[in-house]
Coordinates of N, CA, C and O in Angstrom, one line a residue:
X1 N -0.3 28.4 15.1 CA -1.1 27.4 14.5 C -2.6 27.9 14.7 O -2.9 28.5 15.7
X2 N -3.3 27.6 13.6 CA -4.8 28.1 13.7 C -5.8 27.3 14.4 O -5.4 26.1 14.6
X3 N -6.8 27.6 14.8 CA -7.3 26.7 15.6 C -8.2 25.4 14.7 O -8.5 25.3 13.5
X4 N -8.5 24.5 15.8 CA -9.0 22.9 14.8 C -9.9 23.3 14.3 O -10.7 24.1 14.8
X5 N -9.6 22.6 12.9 CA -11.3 22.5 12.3 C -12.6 22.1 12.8 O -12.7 21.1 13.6
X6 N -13.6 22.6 12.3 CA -14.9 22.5 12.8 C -15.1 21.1 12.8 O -15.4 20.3 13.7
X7 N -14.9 20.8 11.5 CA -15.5 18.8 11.0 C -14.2 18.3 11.7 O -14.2 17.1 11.4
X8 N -13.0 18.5 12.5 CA -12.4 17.6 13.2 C -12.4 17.2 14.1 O -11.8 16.3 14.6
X9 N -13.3 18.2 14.9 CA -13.6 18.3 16.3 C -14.8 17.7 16.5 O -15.2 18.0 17.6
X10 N -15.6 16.8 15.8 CA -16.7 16.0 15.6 C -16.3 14.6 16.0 O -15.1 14.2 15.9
X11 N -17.4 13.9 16.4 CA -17.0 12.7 17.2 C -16.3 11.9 16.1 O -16.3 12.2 14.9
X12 N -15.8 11.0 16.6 CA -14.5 9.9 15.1 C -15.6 9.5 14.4 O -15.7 10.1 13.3
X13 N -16.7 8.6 14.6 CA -17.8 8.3 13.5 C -17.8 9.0 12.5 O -17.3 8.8 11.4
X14 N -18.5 10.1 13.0 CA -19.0 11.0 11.8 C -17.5 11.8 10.9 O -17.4 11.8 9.7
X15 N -16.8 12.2 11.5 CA -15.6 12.5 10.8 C -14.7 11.6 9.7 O -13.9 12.0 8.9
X16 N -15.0 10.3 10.2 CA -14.6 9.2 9.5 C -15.9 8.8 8.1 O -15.8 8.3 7.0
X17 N -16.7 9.1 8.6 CA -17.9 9.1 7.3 C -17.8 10.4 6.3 O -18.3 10.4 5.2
X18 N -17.2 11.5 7.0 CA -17.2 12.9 6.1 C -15.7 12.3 5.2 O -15.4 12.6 4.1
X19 N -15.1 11.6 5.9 CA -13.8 11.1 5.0 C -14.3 10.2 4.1 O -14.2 10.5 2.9
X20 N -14.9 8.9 4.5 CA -15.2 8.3 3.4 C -16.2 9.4 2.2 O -15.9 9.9 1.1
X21 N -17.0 9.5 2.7 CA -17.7 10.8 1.6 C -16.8 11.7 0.3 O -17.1 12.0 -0.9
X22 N -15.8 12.0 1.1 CA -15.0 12.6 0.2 C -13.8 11.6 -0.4 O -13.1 12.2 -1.3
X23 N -13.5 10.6 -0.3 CA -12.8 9.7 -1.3 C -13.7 9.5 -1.9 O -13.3 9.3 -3.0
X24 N -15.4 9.2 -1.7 CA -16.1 8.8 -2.7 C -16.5 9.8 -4.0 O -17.3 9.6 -4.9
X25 N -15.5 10.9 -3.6 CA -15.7 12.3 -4.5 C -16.9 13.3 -4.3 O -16.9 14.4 -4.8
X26 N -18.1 12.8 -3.3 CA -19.3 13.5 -3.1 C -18.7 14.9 -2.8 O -17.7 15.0 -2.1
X27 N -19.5 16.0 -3.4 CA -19.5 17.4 -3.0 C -19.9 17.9 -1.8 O -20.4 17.2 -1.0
X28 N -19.7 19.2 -1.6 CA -19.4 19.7 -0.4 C -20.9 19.9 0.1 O -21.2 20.0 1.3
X29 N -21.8 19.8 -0.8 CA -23.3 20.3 -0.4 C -24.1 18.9 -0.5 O -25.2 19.0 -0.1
X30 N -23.4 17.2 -1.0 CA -23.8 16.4 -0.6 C -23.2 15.6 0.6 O -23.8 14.8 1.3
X31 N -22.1 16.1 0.7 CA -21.7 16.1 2.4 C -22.8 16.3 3.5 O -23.3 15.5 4.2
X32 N -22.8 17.7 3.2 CA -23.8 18.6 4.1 C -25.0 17.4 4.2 O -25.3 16.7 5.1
X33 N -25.5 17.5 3.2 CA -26.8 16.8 3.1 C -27.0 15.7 4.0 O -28.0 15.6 4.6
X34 N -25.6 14.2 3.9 CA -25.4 13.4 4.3 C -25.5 13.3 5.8 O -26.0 12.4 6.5
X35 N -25.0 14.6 6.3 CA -25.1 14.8 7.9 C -26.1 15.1 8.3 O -26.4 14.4 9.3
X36 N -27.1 16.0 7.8 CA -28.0 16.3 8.0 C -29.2 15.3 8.9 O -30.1 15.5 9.7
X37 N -28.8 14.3 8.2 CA -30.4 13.5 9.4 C -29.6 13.4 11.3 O -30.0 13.5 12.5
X38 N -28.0 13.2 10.3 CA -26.9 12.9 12.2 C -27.6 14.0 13.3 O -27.9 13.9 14.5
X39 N -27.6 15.1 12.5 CA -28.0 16.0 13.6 C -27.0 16.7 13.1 O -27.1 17.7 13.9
X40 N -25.6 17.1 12.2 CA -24.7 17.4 12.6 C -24.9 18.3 11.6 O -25.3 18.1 10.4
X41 N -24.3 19.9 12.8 CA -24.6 21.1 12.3 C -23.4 22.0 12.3 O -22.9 22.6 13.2
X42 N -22.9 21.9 10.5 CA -21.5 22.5 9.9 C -22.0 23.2 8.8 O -22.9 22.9 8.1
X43 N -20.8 24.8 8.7 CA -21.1 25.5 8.4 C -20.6 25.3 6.7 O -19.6 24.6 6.4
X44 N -21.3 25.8 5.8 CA -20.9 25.0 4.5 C -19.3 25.2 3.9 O -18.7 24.5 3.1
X45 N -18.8 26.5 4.5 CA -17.0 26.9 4.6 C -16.4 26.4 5.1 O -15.2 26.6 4.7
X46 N -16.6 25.6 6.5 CA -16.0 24.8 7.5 C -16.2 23.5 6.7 O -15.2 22.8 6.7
X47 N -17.1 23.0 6.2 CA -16.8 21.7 5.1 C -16.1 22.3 4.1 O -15.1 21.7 3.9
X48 N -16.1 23.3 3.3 CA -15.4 23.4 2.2 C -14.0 23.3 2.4 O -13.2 22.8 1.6
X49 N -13.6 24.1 3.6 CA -12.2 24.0 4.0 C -11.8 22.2 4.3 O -11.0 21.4 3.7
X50 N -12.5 21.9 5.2 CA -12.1 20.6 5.3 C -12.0 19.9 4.2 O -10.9 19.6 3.6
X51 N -13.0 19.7 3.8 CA -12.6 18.9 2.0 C -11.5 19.4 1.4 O -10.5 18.8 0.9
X52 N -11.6 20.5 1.3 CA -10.4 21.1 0.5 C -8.6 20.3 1.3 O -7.9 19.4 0.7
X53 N -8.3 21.0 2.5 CA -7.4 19.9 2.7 C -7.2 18.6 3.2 O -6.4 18.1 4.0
X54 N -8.2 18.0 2.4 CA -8.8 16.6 2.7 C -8.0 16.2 0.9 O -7.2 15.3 0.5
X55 N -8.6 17.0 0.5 CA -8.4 16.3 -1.3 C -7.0 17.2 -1.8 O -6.7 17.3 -3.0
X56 N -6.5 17.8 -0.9 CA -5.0 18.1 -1.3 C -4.2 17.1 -0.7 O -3.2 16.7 -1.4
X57 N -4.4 16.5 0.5 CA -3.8 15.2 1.3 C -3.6 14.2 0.7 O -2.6 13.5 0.6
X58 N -5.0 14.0 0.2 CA -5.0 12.4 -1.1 C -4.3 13.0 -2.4 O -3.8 12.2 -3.2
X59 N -4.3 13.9 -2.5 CA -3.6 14.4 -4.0 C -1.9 14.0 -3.6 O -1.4 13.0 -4.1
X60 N -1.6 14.5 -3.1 CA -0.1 14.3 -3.0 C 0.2 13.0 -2.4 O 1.4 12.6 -2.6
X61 N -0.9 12.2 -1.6 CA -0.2 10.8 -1.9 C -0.4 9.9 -3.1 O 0.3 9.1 -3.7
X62 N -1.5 10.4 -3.4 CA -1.8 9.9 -5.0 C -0.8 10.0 -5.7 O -0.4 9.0 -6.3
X63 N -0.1 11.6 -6.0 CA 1.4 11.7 -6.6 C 2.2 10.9 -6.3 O 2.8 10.6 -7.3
X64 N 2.7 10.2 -5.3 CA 3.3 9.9 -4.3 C 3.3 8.3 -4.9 O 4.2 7.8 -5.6
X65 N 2.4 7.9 -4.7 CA 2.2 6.4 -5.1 C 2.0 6.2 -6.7 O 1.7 5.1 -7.1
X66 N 2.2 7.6 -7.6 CA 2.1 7.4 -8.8 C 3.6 7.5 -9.1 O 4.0 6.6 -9.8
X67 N 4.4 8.1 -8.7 CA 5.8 8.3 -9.0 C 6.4 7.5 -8.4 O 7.5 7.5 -8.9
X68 N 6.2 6.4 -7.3 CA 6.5 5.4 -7.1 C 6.3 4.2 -8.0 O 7.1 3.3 -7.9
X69 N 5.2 4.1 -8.8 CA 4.9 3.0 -9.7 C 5.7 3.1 -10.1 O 6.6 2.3 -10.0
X70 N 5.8 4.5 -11.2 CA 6.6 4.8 -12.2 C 8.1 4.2 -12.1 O 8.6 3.5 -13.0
X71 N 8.6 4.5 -11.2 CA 10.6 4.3 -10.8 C 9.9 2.9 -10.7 O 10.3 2.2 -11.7
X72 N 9.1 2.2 -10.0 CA 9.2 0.8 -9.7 C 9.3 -0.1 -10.9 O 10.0 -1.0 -11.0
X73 N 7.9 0.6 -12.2 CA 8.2 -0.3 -13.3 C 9.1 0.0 -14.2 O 9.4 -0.7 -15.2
X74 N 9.7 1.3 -13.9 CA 10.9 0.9 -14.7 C 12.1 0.4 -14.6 O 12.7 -0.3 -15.5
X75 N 12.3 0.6 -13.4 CA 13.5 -0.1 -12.6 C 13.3 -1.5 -12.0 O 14.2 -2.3 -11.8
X76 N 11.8 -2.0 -11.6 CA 12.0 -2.9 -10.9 C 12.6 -4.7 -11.2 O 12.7 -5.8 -10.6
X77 N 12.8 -4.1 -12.7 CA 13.5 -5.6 -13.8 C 15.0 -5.9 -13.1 O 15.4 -7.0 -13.4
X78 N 15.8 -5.1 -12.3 CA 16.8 -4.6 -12.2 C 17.0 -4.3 -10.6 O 18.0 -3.6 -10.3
X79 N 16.3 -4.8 -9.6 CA 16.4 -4.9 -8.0 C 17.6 -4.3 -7.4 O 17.6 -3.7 -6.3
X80 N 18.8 -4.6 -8.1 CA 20.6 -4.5 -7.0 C 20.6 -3.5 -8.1 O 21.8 -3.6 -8.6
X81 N 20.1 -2.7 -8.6 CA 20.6 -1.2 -9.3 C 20.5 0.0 -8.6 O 19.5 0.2 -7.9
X82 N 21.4 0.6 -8.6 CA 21.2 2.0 -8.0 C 20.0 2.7 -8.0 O 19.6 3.2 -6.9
X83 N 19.3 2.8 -9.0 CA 18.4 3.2 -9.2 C 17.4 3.0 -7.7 O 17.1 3.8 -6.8
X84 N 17.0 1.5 -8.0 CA 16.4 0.7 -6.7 C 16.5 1.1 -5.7 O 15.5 1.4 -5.2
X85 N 17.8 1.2 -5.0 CA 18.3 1.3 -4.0 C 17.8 2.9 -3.1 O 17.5 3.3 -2.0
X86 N 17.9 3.3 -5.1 CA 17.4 4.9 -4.3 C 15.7 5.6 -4.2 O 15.0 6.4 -3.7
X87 N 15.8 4.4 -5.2 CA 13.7 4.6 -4.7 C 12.9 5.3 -3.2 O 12.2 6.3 -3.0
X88 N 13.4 3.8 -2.1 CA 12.9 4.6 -1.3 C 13.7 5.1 -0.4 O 13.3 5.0 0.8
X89 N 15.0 6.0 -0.8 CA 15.2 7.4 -0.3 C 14.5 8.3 -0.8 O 13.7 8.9 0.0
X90 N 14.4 8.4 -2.2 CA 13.1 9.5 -2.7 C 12.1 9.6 -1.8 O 12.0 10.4 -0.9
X91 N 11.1 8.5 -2.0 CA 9.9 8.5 -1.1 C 10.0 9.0 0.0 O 9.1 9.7 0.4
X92 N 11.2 8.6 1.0 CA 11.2 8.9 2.5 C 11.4 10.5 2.5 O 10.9 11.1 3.3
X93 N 12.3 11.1 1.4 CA 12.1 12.9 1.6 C 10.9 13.0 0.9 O 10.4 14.1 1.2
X94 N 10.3 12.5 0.2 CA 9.0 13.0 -0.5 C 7.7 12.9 1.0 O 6.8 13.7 1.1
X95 N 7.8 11.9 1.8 CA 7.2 11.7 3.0 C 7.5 12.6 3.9 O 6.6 13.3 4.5
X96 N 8.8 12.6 4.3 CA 8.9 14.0 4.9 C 8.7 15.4 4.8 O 8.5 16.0 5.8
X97 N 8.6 15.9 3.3 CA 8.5 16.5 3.2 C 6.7 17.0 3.3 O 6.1 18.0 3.9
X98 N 6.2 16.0 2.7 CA 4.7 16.3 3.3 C 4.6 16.2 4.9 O 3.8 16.8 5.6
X99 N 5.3 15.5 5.4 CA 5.1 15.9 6.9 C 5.4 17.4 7.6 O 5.0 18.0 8.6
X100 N 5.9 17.8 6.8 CA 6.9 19.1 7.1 C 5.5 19.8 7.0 O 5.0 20.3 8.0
X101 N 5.0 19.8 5.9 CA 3.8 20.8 5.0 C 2.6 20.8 5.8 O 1.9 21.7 6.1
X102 N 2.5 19.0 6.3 CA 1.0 19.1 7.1 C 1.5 20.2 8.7 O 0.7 21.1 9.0
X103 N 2.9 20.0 9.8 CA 3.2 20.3 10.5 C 3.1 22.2 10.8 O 2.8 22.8 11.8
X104 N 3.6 22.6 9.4 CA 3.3 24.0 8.6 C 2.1 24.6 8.5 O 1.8 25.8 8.6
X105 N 1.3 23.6 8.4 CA -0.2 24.1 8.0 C -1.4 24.8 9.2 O -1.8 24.3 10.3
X106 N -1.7 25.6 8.8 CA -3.0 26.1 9.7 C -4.0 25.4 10.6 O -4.4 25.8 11.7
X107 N -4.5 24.2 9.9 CA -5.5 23.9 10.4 C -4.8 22.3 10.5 O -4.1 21.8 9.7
X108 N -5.3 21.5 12.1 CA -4.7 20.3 12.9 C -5.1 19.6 11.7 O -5.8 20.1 10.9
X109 N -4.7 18.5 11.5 CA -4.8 17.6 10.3 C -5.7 16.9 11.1 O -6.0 17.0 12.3
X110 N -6.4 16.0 9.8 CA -7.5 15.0 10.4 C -7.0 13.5 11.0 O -6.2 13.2 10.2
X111 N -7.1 12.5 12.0 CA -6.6 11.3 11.7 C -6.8 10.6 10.4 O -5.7 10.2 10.0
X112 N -7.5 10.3 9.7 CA -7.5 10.2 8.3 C -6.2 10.8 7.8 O -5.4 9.9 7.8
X113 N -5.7 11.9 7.3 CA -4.5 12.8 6.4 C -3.5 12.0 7.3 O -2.7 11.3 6.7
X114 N -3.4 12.0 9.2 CA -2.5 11.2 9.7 C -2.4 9.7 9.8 O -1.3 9.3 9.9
X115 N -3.3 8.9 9.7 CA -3.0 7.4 9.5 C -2.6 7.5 8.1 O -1.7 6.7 8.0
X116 N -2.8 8.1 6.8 CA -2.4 8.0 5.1 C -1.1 7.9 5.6 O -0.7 6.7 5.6
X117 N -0.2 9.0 6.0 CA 0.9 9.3 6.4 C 1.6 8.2 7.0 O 2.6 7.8 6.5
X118 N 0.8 7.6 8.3 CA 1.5 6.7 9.1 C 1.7 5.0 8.1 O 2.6 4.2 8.0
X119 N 0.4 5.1 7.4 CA 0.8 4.0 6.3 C 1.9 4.2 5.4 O 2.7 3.3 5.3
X120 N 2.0 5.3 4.8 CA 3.0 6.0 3.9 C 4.6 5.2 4.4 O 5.4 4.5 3.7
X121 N 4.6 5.7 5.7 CA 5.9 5.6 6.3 C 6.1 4.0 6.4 O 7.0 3.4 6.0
X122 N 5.4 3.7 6.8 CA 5.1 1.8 7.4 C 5.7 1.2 5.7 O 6.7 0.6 5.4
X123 N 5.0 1.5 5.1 CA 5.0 1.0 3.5 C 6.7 1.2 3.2 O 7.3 0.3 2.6
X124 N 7.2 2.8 3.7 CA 8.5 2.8 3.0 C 9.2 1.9 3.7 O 9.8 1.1 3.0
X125 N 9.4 1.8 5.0 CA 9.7 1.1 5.8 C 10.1 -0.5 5.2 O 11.2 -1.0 5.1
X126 N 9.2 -1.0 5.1 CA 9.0 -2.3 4.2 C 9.6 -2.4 3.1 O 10.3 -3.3 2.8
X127 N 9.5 -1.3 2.4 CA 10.2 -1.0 1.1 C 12.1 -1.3 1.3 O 12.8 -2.0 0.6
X128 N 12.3 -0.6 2.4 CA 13.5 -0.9 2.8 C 14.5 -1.6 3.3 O 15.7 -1.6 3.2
X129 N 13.2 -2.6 4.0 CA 13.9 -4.0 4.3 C 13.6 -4.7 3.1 O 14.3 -5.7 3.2
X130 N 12.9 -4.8 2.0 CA 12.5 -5.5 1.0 C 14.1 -5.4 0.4 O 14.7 -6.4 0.1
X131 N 14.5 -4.1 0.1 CA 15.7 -3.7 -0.6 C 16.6 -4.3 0.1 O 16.6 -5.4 -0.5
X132 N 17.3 -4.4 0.9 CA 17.9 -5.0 2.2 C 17.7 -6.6 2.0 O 18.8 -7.2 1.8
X133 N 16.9 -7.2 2.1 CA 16.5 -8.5 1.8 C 17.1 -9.3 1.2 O 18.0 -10.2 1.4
X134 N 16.4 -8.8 0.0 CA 16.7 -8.9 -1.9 C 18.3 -8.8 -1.9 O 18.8 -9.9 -2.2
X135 N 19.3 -7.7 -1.7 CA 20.6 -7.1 -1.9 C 20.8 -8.3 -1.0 O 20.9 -9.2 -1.8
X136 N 20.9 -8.9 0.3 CA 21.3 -10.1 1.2 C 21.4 -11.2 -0.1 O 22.5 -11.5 -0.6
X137 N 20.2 -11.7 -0.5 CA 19.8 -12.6 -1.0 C 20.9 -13.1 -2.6 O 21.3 -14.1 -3.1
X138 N 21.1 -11.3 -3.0 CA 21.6 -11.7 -4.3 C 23.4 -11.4 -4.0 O 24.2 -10.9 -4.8
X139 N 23.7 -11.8 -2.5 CA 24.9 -11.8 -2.2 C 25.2 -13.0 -2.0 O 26.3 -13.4 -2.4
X140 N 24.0 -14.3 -1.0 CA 24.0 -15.2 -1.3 C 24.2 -15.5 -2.3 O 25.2 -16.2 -2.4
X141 N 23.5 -15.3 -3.5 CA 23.6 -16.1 -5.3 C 25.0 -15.9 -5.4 O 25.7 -16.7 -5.8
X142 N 25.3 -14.8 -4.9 CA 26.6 -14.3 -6.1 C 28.0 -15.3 -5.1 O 28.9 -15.8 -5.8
X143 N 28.0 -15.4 -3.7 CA 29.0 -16.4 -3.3 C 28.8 -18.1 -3.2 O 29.7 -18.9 -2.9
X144 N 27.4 -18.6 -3.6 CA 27.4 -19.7 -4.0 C 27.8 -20.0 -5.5 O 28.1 -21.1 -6.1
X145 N 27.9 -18.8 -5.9 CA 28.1 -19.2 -7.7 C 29.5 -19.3 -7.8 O 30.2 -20.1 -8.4
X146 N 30.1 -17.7 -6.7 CA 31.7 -17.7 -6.8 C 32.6 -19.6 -6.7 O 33.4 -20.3 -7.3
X147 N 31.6 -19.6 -5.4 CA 32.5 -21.4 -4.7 C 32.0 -22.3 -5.7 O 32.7 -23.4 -5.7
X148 N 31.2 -22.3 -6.4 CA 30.8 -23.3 -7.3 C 32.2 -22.7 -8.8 O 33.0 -23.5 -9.3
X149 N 32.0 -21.6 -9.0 CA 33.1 -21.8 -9.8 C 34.7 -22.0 -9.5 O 35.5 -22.4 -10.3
X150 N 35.0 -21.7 -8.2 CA 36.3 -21.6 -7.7 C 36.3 -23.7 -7.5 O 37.4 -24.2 -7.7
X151 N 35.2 -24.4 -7.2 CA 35.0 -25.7 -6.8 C 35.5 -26.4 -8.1 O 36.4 -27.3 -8.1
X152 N 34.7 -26.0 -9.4 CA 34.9 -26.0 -10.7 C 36.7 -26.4 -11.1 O 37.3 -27.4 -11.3
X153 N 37.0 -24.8 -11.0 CA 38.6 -24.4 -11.4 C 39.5 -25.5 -10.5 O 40.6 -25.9 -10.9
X154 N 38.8 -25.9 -9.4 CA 39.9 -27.1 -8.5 C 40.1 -28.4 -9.1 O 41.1 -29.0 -9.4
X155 N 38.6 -28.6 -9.5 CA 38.5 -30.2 -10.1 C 39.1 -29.8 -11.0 O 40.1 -30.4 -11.2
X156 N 39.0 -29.1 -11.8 CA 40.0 -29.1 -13.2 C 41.3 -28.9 -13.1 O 42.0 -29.2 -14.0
X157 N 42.1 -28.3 -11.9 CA 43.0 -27.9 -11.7 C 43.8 -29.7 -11.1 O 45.0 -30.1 -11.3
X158 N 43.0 -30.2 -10.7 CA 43.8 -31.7 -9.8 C 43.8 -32.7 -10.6 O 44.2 -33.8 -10.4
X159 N 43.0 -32.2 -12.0 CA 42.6 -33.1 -13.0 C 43.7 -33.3 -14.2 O 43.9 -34.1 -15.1
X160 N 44.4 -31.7 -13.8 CA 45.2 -31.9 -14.9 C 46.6 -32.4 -14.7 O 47.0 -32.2 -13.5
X161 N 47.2 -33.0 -15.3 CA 48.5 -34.2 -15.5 C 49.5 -33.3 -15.3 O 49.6 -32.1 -15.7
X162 N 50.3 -34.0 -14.7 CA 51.8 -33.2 -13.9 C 52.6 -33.9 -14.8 O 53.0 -35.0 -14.6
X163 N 52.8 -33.1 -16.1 CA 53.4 -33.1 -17.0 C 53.4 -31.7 -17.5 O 52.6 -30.7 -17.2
X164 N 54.6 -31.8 -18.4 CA 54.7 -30.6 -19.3 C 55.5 -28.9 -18.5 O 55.3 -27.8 -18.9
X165 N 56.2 -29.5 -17.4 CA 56.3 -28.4 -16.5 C 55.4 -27.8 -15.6 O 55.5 -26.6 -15.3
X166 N 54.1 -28.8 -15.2 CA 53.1 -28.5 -14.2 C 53.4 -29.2 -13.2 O 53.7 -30.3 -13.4
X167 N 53.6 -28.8 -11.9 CA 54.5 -29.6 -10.8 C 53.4 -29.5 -9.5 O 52.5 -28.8 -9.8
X168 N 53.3 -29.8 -8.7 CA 52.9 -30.1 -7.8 C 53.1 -28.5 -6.8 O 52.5 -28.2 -5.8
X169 N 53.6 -28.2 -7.1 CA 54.1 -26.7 -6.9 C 53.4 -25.8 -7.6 O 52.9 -24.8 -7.0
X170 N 53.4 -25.9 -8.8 CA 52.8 -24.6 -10.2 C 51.5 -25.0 -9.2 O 51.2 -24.1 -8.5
X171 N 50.6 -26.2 -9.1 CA 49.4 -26.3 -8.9 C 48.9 -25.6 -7.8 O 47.9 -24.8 -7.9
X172 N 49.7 -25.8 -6.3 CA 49.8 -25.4 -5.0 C 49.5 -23.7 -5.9 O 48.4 -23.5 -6.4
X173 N 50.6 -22.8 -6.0 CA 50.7 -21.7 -6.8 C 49.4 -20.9 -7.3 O 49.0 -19.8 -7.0
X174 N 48.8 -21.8 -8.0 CA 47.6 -21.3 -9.0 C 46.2 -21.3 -7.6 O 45.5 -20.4 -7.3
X175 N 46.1 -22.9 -7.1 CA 45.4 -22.5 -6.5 C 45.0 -21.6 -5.0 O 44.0 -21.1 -4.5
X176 N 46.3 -21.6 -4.9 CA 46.5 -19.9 -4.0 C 46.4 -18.4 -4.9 O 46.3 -17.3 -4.4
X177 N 46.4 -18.5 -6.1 CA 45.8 -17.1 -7.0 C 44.9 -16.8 -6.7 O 44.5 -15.8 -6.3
X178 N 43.9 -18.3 -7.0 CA 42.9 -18.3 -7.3 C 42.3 -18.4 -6.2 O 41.4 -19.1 -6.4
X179 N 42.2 -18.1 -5.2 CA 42.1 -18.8 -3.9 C 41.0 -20.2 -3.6 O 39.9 -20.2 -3.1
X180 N 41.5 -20.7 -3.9 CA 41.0 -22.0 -4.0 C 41.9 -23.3 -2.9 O 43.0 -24.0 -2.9
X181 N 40.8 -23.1 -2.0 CA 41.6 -23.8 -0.6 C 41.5 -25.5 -1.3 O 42.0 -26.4 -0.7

């Protein structure tokens, strides 16, 4: 592994201001400039690098959270679909996999590139009990509806006249098919 960057090895203040600077999109030479009253003396390639894997960091969670909308609004009409379900497995290899990339990479990541990440994961995380939740929830629906209709089939079953070859027996019968205690 290559040794830390110059702008990471800077006290958290200032490193956390060269971050906000660059989500605000400022250039590498209004960077510079920005430091300049701090006192802080970086070389204009040791920012360029930094920015550079500063705005590949946000790029791929940018992708990241765009391909997530995407599956979300298309799928998200539809919660207990496969689809859903598999949302955030995608994400969790798409997270890993940038972890893999940052762990690969030359130069130590910044806390910034590592808290995005640590949110990243937190988020999917959520995502997954959300899934989990929701799938509980529409298990509940689906066995209060079952007993409400199996409740249904009884009253109509005790309602009907023991006549015509319906015996007290056929009824016992049906409502053991149907399981209907």
């Amino acid at each position: 592994m290559g040794r830390r960057s110059t702008v990471a090895v800077l006290d958290e203040a200032i490193v956390g201001e060269v971050n906000r600077l660059i989500r605000m999109g400022r250039t590498i030479d209004e960077i510079l400039a920005a430091l300049e009253p701090l006192g802080v003396d970086v070389s204009r390639s040791a920012m360029g690098r930094y920015v550079k894997t500063a705005r590949q960091s946000m790029e791929q969670y940018t992708k990241a959270q765009d391909v997530a909308r995407i599956w979300i609004e298309k799928f998200g009409a539809e919660p207990s679909s496969d689809v859903s379900r598999l949302l955030p497995q995608m994400l969790e290899a798409v997270a890993h996999r940038t972890l893999e990339d940052m762990a690969e990479a030359e130069e130590i990541k910044s806390p910034e590139e590592v808290r995005v990440m640590a949110r990243a994961l937190k988020d999917l995380n959520g995502a997954k009990k959300g899934n989990i939740d929701i799938e509980l929830k529409m298990r509940e629906v689906r066995e209060a509806e079952r007993k409400k209709v199996l409740e249904e089939q009884r009253a109509k079953l005790e309602a009907m006249p023991s006549k015509g070859g319906v015996t007290a027996e056929t009824k016992a019968a049906i409502r053991e098919a149907l399981g209907i205690e």
